[in-house]
PDB file of C-alpha atoms in Angstrom:
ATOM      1  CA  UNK J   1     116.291 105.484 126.424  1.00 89.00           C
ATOM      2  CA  UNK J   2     119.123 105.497 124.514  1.00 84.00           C
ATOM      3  CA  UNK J   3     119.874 108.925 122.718  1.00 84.00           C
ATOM      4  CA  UNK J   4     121.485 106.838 119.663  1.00 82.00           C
ATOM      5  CA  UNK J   5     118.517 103.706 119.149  1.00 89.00           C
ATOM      6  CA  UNK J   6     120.181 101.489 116.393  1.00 87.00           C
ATOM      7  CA  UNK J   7     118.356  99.511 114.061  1.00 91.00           C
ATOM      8  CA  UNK J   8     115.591  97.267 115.250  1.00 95.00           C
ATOM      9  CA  UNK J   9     116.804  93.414 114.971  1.00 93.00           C
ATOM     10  CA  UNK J  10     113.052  92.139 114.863  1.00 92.00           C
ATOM     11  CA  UNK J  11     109.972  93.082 112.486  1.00 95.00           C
ATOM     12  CA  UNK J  12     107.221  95.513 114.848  1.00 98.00           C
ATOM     13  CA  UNK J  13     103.791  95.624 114.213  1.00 98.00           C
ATOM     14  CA  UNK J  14     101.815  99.421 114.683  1.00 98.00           C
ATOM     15  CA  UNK J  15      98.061  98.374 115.002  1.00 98.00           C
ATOM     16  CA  UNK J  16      95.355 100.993 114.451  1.00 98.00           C
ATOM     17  CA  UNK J  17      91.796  99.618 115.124  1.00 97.00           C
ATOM     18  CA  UNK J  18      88.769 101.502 114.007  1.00 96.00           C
ATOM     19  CA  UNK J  19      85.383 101.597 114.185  1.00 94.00           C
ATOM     20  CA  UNK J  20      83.024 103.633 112.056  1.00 94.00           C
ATOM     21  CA  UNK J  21      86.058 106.374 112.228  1.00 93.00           C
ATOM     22  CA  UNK J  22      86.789 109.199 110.052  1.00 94.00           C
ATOM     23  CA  UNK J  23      88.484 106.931 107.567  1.00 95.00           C
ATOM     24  CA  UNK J  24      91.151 109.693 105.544  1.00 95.00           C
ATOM     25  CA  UNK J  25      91.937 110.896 108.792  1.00 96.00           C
ATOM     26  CA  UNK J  26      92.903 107.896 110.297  1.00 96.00           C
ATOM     27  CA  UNK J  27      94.611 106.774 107.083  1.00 97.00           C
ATOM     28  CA  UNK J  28      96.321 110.588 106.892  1.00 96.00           C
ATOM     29  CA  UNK J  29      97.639 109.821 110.522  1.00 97.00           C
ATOM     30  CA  UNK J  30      99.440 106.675 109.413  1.00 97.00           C
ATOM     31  CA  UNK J  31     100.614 108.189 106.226  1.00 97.00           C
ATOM     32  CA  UNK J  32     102.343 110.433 108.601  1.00 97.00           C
ATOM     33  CA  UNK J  33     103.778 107.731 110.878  1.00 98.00           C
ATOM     34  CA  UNK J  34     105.384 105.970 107.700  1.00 98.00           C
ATOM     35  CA  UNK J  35     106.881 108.328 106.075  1.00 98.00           C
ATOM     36  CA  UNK J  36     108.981 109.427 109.399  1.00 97.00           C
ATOM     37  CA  UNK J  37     109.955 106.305 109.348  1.00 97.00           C
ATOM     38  CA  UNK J  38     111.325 105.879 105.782  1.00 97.00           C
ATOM     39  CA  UNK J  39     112.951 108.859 106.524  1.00 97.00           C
ATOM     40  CA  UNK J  40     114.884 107.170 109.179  1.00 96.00           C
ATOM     41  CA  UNK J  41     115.387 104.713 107.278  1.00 96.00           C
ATOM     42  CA  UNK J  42     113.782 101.478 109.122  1.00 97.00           C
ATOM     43  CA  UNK J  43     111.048 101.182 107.354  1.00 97.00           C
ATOM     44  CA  UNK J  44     111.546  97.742 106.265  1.00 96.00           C
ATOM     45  CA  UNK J  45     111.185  96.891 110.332  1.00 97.00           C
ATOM     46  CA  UNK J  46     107.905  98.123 110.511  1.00 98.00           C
ATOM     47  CA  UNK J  47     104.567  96.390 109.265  1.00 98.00           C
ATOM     48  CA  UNK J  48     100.881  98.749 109.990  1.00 98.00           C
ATOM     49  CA  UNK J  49      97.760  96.715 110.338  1.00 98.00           C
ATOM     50  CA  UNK J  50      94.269  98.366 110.135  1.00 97.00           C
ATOM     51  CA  UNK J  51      91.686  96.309 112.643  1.00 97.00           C
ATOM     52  CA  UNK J  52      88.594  97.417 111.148  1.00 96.00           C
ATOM     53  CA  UNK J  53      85.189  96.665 113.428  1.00 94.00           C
ATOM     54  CA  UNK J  54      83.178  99.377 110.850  1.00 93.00           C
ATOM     55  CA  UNK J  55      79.903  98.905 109.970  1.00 92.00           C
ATOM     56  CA  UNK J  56      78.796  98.071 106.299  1.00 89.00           C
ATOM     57  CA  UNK J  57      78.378 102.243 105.618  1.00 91.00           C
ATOM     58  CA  UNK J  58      81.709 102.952 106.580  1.00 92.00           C
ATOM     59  CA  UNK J  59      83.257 100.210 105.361  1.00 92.00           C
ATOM     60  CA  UNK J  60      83.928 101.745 101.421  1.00 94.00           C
ATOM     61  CA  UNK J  61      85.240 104.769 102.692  1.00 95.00           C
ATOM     62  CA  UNK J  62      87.948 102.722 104.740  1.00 95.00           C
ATOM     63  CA  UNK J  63      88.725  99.968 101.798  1.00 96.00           C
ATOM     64  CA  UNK J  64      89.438 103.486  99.437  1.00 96.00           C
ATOM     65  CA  UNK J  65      91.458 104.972 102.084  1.00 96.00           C
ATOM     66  CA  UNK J  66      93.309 102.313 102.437  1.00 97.00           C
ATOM     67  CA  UNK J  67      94.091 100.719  99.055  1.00 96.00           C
ATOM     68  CA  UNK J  68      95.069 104.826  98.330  1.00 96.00           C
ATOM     69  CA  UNK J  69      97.674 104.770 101.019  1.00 96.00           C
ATOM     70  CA  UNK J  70      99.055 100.994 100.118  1.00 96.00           C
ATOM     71  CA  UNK J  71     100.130 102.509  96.413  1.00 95.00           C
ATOM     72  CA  UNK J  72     102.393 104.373  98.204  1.00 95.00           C
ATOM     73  CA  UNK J  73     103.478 103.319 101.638  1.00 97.00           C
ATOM     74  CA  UNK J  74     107.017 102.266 101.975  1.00 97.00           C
ATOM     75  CA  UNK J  75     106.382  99.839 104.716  1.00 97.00           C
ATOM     76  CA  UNK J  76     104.059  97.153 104.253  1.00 97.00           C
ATOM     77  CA  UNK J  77     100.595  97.566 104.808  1.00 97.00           C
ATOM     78  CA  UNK J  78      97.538  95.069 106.102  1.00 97.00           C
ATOM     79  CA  UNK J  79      93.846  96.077 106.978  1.00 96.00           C
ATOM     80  CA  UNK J  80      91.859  93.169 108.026  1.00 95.00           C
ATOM     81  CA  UNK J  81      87.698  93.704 109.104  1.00 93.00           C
ATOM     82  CA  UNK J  82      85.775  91.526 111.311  1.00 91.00           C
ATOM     83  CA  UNK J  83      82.118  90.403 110.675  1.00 84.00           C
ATOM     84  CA  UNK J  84      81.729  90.412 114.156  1.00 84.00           C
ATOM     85  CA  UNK J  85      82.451  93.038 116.672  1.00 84.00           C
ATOM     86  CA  UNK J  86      83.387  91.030 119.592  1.00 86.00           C
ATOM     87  CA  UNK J  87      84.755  92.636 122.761  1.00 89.00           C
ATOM     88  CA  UNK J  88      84.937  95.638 121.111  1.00 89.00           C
ATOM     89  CA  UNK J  89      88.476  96.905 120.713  1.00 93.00           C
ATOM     90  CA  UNK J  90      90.107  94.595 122.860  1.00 93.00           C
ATOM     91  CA  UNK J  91      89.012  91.786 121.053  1.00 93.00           C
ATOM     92  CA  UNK J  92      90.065  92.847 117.673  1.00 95.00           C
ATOM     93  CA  UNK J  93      93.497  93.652 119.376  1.00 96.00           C
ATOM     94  CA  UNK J  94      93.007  89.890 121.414  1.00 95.00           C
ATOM     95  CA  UNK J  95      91.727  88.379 117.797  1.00 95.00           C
ATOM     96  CA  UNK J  96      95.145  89.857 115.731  1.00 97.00           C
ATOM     97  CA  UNK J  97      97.338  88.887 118.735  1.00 97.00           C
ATOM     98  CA  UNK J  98      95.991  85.066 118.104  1.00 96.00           C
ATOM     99  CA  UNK J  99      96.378  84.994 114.237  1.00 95.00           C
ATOM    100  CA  UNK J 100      99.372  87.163 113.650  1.00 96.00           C
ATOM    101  CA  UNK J 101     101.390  88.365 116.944  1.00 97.00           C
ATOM    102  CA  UNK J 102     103.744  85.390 116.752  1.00 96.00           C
ATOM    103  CA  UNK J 103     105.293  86.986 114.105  1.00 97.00           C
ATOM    104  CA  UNK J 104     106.373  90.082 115.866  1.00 98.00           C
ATOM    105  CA  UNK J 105     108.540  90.593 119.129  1.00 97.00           C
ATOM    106  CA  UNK J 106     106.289  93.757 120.048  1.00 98.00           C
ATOM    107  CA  UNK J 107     103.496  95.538 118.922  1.00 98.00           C
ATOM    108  CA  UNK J 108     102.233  99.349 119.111  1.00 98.00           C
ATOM    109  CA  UNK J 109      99.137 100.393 119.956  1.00 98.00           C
ATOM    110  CA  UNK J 110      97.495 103.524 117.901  1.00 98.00           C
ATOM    111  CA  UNK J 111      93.633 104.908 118.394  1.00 96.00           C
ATOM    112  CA  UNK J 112      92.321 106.425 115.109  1.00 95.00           C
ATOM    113  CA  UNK J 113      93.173 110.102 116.735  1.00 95.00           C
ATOM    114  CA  UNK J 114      96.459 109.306 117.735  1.00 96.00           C
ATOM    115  CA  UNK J 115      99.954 109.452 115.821  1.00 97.00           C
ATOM    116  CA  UNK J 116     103.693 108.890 117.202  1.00 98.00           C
ATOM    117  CA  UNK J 117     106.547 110.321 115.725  1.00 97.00           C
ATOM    118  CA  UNK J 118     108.919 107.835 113.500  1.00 97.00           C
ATOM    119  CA  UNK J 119     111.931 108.929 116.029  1.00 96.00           C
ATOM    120  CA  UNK J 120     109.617 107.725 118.970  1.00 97.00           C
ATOM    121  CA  UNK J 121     108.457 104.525 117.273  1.00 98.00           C
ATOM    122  CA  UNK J 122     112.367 103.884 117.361  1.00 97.00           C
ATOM    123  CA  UNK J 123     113.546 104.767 120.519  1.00 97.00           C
ATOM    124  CA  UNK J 124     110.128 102.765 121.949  1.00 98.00           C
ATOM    125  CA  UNK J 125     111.381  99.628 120.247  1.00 98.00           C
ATOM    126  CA  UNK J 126     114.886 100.129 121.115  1.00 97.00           C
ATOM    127  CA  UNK J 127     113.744 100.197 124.743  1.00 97.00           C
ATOM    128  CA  UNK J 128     111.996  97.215 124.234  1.00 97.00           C
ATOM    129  CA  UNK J 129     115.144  95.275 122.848  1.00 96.00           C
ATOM    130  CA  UNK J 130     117.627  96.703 125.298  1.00 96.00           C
ATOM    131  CA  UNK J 131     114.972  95.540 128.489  1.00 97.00           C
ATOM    132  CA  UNK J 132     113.771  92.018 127.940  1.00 97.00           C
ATOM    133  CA  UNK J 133     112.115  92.257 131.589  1.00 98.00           C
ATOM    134  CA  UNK J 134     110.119  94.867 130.241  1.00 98.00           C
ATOM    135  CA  UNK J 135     106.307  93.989 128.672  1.00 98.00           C
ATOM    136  CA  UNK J 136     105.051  97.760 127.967  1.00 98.00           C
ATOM    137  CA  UNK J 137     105.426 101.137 127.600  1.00 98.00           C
ATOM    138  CA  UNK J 138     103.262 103.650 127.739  1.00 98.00           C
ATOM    139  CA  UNK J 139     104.036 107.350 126.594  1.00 98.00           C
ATOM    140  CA  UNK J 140     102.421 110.437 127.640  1.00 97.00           C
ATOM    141  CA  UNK J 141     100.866 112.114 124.849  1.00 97.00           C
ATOM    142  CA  UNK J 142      99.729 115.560 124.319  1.00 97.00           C
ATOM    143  CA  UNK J 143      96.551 116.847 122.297  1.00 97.00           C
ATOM    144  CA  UNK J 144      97.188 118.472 118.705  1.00 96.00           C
ATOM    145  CA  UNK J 145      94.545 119.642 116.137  1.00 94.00           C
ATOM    146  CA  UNK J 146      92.172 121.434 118.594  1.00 95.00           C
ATOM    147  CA  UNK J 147      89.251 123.679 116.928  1.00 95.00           C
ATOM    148  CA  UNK J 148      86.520 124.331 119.613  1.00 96.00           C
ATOM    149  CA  UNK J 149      86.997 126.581 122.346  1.00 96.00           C
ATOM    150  CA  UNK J 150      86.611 123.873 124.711  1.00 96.00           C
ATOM    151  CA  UNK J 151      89.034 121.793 122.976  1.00 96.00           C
ATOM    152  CA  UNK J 152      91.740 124.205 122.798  1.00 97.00           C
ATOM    153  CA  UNK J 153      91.324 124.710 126.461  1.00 96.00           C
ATOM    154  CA  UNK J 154      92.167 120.943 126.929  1.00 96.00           C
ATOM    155  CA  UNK J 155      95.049 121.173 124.595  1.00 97.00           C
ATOM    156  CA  UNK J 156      96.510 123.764 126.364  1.00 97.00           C
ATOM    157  CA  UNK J 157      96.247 122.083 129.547  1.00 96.00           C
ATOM    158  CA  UNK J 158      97.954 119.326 128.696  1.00 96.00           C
ATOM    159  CA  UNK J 159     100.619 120.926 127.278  1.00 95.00           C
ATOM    160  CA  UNK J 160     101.253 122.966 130.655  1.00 95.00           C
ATOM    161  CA  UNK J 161     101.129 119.962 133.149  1.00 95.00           C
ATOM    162  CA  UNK J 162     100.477 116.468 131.122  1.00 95.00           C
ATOM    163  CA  UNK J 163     104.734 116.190 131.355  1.00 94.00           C
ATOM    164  CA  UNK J 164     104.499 116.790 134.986  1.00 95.00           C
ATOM    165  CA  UNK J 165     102.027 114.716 136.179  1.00 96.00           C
ATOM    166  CA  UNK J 166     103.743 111.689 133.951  1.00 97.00           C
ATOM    167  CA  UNK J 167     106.585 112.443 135.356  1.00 97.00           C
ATOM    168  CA  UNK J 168     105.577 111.987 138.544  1.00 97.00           C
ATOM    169  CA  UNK J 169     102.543 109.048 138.105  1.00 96.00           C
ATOM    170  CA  UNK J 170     106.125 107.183 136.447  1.00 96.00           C
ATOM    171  CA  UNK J 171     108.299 108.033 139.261  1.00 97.00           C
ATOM    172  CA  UNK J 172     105.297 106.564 142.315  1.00 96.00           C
ATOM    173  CA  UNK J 173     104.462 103.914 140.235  1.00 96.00           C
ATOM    174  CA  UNK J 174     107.570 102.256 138.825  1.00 96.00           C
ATOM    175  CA  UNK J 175     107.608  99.400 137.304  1.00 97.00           C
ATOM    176  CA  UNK J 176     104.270  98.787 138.202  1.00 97.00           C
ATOM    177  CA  UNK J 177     102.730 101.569 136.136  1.00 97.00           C
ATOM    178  CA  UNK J 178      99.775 101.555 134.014  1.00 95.00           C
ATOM    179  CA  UNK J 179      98.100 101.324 129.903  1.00 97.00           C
ATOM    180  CA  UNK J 180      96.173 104.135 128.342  1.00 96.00           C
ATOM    181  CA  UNK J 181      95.089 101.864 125.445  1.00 95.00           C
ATOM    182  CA  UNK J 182      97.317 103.816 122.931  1.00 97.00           C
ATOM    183  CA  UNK J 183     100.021 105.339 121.861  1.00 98.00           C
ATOM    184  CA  UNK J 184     102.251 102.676 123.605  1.00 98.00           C
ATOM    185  CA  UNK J 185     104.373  99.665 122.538  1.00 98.00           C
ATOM    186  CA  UNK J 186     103.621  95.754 124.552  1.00 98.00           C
ATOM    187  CA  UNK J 187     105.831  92.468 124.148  1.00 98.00           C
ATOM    188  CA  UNK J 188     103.923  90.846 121.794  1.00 98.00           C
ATOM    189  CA  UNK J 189     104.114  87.228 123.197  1.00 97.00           C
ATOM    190  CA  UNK J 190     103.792  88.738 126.694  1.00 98.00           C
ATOM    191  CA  UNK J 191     100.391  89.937 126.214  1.00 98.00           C
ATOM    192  CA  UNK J 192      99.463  86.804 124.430  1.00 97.00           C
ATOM    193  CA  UNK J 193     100.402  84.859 127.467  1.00 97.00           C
ATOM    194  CA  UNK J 194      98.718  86.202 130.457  1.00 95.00           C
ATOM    195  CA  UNK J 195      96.657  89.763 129.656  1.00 94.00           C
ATOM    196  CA  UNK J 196      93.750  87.649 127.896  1.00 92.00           C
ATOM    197  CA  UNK J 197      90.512  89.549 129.870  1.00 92.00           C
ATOM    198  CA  UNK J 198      87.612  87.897 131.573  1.00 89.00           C
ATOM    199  CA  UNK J 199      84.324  88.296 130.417  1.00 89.00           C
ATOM    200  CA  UNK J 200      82.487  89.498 133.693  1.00 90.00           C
ATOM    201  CA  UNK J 201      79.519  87.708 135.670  1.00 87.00           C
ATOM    202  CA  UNK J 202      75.827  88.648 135.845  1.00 85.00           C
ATOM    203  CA  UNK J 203      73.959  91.798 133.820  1.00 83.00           C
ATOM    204  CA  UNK J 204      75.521  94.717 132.464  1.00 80.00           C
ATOM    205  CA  UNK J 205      76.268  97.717 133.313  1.00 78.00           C
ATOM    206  CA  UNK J 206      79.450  95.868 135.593  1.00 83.00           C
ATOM    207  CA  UNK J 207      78.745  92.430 133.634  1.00 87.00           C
ATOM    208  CA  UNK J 208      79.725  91.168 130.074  1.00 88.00           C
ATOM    209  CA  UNK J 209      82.836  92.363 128.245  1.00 89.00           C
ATOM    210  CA  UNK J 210      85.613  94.572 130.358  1.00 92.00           C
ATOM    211  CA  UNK J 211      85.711  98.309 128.984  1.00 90.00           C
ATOM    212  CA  UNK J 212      88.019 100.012 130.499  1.00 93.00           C
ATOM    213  CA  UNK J 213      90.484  97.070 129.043  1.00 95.00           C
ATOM    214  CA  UNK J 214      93.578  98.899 128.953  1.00 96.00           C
ATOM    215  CA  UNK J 215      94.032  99.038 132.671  1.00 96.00           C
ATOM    216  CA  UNK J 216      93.553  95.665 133.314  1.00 97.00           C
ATOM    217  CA  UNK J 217      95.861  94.231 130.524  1.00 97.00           C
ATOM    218  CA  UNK J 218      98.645  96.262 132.432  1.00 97.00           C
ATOM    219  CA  UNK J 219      97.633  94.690 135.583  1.00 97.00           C
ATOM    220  CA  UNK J 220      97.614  91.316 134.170  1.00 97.00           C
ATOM    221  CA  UNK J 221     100.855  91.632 132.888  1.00 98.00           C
ATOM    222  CA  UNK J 222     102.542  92.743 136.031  1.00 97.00           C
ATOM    223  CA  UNK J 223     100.493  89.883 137.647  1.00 97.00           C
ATOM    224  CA  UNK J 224     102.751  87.681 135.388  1.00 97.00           C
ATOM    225  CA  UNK J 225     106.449  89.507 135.812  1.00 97.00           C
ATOM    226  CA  UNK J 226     106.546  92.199 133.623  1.00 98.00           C
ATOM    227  CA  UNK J 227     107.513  95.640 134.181  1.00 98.00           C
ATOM    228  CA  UNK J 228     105.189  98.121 133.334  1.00 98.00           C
ATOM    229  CA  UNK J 229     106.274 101.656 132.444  1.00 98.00           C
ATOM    230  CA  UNK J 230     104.743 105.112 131.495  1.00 98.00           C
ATOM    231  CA  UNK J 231     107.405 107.344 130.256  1.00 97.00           C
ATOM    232  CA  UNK J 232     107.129 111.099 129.823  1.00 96.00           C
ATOM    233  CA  UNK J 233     110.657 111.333 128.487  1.00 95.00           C
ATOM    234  CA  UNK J 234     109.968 111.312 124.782  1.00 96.00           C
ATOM    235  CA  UNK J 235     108.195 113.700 122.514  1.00 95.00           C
ATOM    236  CA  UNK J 236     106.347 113.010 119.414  1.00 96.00           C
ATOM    237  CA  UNK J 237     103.064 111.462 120.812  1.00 98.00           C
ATOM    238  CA  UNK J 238     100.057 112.978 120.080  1.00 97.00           C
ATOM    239  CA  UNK J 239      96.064 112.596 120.316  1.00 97.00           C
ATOM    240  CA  UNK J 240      93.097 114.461 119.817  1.00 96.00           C
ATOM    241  CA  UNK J 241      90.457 115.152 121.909  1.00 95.00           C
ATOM    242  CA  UNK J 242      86.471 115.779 122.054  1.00 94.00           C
ATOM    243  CA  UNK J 243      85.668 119.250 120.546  1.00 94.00           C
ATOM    244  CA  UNK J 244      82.729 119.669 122.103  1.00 95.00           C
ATOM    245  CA  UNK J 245      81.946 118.849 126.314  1.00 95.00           C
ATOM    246  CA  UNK J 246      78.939 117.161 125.025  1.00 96.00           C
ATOM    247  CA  UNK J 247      81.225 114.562 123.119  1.00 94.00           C
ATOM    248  CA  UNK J 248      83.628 114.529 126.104  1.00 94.00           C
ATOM    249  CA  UNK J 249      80.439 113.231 128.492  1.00 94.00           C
ATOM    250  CA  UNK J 250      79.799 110.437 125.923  1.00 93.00           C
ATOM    251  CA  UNK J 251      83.137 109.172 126.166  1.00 92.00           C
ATOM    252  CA  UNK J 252      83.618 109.927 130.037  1.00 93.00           C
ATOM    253  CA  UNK J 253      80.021 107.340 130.217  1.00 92.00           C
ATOM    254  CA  UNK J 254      81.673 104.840 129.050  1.00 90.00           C
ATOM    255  CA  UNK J 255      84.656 105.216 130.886  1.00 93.00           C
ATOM    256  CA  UNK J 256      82.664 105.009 134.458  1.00 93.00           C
ATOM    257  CA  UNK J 257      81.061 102.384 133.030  1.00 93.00           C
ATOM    258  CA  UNK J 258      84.660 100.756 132.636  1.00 94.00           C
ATOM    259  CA  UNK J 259      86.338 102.167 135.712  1.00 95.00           C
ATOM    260  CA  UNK J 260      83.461 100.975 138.243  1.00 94.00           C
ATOM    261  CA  UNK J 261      83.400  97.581 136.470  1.00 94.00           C
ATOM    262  CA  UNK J 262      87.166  97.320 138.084  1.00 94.00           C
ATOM    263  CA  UNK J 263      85.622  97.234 141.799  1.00 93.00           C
ATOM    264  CA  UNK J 264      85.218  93.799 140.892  1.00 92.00           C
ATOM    265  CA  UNK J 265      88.777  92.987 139.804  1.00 93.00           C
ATOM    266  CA  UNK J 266      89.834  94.442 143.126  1.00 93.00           C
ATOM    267  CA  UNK J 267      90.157  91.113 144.751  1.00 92.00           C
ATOM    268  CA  UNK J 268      91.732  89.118 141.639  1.00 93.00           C
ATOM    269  CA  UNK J 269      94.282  86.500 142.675  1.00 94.00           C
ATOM    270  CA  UNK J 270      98.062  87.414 142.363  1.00 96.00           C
ATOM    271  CA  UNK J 271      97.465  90.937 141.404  1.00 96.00           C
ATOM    272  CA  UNK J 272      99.940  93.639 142.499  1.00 96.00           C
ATOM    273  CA  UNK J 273      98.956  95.709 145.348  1.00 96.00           C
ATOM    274  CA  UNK J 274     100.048  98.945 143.292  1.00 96.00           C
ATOM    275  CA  UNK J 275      97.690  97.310 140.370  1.00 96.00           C
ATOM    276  CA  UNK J 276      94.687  96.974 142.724  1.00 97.00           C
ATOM    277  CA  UNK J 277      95.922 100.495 144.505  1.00 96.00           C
ATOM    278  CA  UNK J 278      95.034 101.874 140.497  1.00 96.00           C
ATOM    279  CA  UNK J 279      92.290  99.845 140.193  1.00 96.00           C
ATOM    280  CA  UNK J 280      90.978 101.337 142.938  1.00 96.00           C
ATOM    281  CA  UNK J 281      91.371 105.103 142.264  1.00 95.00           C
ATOM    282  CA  UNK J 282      89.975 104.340 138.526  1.00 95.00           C
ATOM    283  CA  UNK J 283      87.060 103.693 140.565  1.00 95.00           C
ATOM    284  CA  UNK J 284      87.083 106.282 142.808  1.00 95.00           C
ATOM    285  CA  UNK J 285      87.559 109.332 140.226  1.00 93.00           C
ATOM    286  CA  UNK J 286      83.429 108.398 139.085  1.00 94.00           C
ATOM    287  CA  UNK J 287      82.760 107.808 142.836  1.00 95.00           C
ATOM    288  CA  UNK J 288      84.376 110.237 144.702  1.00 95.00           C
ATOM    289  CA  UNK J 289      81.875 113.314 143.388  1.00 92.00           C
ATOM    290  CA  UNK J 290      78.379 111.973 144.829  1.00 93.00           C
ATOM    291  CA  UNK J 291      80.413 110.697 147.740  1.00 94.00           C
ATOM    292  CA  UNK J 292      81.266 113.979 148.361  1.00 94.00           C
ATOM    293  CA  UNK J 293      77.935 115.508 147.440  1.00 95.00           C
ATOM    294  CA  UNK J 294      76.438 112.894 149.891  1.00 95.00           C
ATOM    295  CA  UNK J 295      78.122 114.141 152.445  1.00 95.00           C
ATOM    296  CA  UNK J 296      77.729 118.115 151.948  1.00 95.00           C
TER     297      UNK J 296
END
């Protein structure tokens, strides 16, 4: 990175999708994002689109939200909503990429939780313009805005060693690194190209729609050329987390739902052995506990 980014030559998009979310958070988090970056000055570089999948109940809260932070945004501002919630996030992401990505060199990725700092929105793109090999990075982020007790113990965690292990997942994994599905920045026409995902084979749970998506977009894109990088070198990334372990469960469900799904990527053609090697130990973090229970 370079410690002096200039000016971005080419218009970025920051995508947020949502679905059924806490809409003046969310809204609040971008709010944030652009006035960093009117202080920097850029903000003319920058366009934010709002993906919405919500529901009809949320849906008023979100159109207020956002028609409150348009009036006085200093980049511009787009929220589009689908009727239908296809392929879940990755197909609103997929569906934006086909109507509107040809007008950007490179897109970043936000969840409704998550928030980047306007100096680490620049150096990303920067990055992105100084390494045309490059199709994505991914930063590390840390967790902010914990309440519960078991929150705050997750928070602190990651503070102490998320850096550390980054640091050293970037350094074994190179250019052939992985995609956390936010907080990271992906060559726009890149992703179009080759990181379109398969719809899976026979009855769910491992058929239908890929959910651990993020993953196999980076794989796909390394499958193609394209280095993929996770960096913990910047600050100014941030997420929050579940504040209860009940929440945490729910969302670690659907995850091994996701991550076991990927035993049947394993043997994709033209994959990267590093990108089946992470496939692999997706897998094996939801399989490795009754494995070893099995054999106590």
């Amino acid at each position: 990175f370079s410690p002096r980014p200039a000016k971005p030559r080419t218009r970025t998009a920051l995508l947020m999708p949502l679905c059924n979310e806490d809409a003046a958070a969310a809204f609040g988090r971008l709010a944030g994002i652009d006035a960093s970056l009117a202080r920097l000055g850029v903000s003319d570089s920058f366009d934010f689109f709002v993906l919405s999948d919500s529901n009809n109940r949320v849906a008023p809260a979100e159109e207020a939200a956002f028609l409150a932070f348009r009036a006085h945004a200093h980049s511009r501002i787009f929220m589009r909503r689908r009727t239908a919630n296809l392929e879940r996030k990755a197909g609103n992401i997929a569906d934006w990429v086909s109507r509107f990505g040809g007008a950007y060199e490179c897109m970043i990725i936000l969840d409704a939780d998550s928030t980047l700092a306007g100096e680490t929105v620049l150096r990303l793109v920067d990055a992105m313009e100084r390494n045309p090999a490059v199709g994505l990075i991914q930063t590390a982020p840390v967790i902010v805005g914990a309440q519960t007790l078991f929150a705050r113990v997750s928070q602190f965690s990651v503070r102490m060693y998320g850096k550390v292990a980054a640091a050293g997942y970037a350094w074994w994994t190179g250019a052939e690194s992985s995609y956390w599905g936010h907080n990271a920045i992906l060559r726009t026409a890149a992703f179009a190209a080759c990181a379109r995902l398969p719809i899976l084979p026979g009855e769910k749970p491992f058929g239908g729609d890929v959910l651990s998506h993020d993953v196999v977009e980076a794989a796909l894109l390394r499958r193609a050329g394209w280095a993929v990088h996770v960096t913990a070198a910047l600050d100014g990334s941030c997420e929050e987390t579940p504040p209860t372990i009940l929440d945490f469960i729910r969302r670690e469900h659907r995850w091994c739902q996701g991550n076991l799904q990927h035993l049947r990527l394993l043997g994709a053609r033209g994959l990267h052995p590093m990108s089946r090697l992470q496939l692999g130990m997706g897998a094996m973090a939801y399989l490795s506990s009754p494995l070893w229970f099995a054999a106590l």
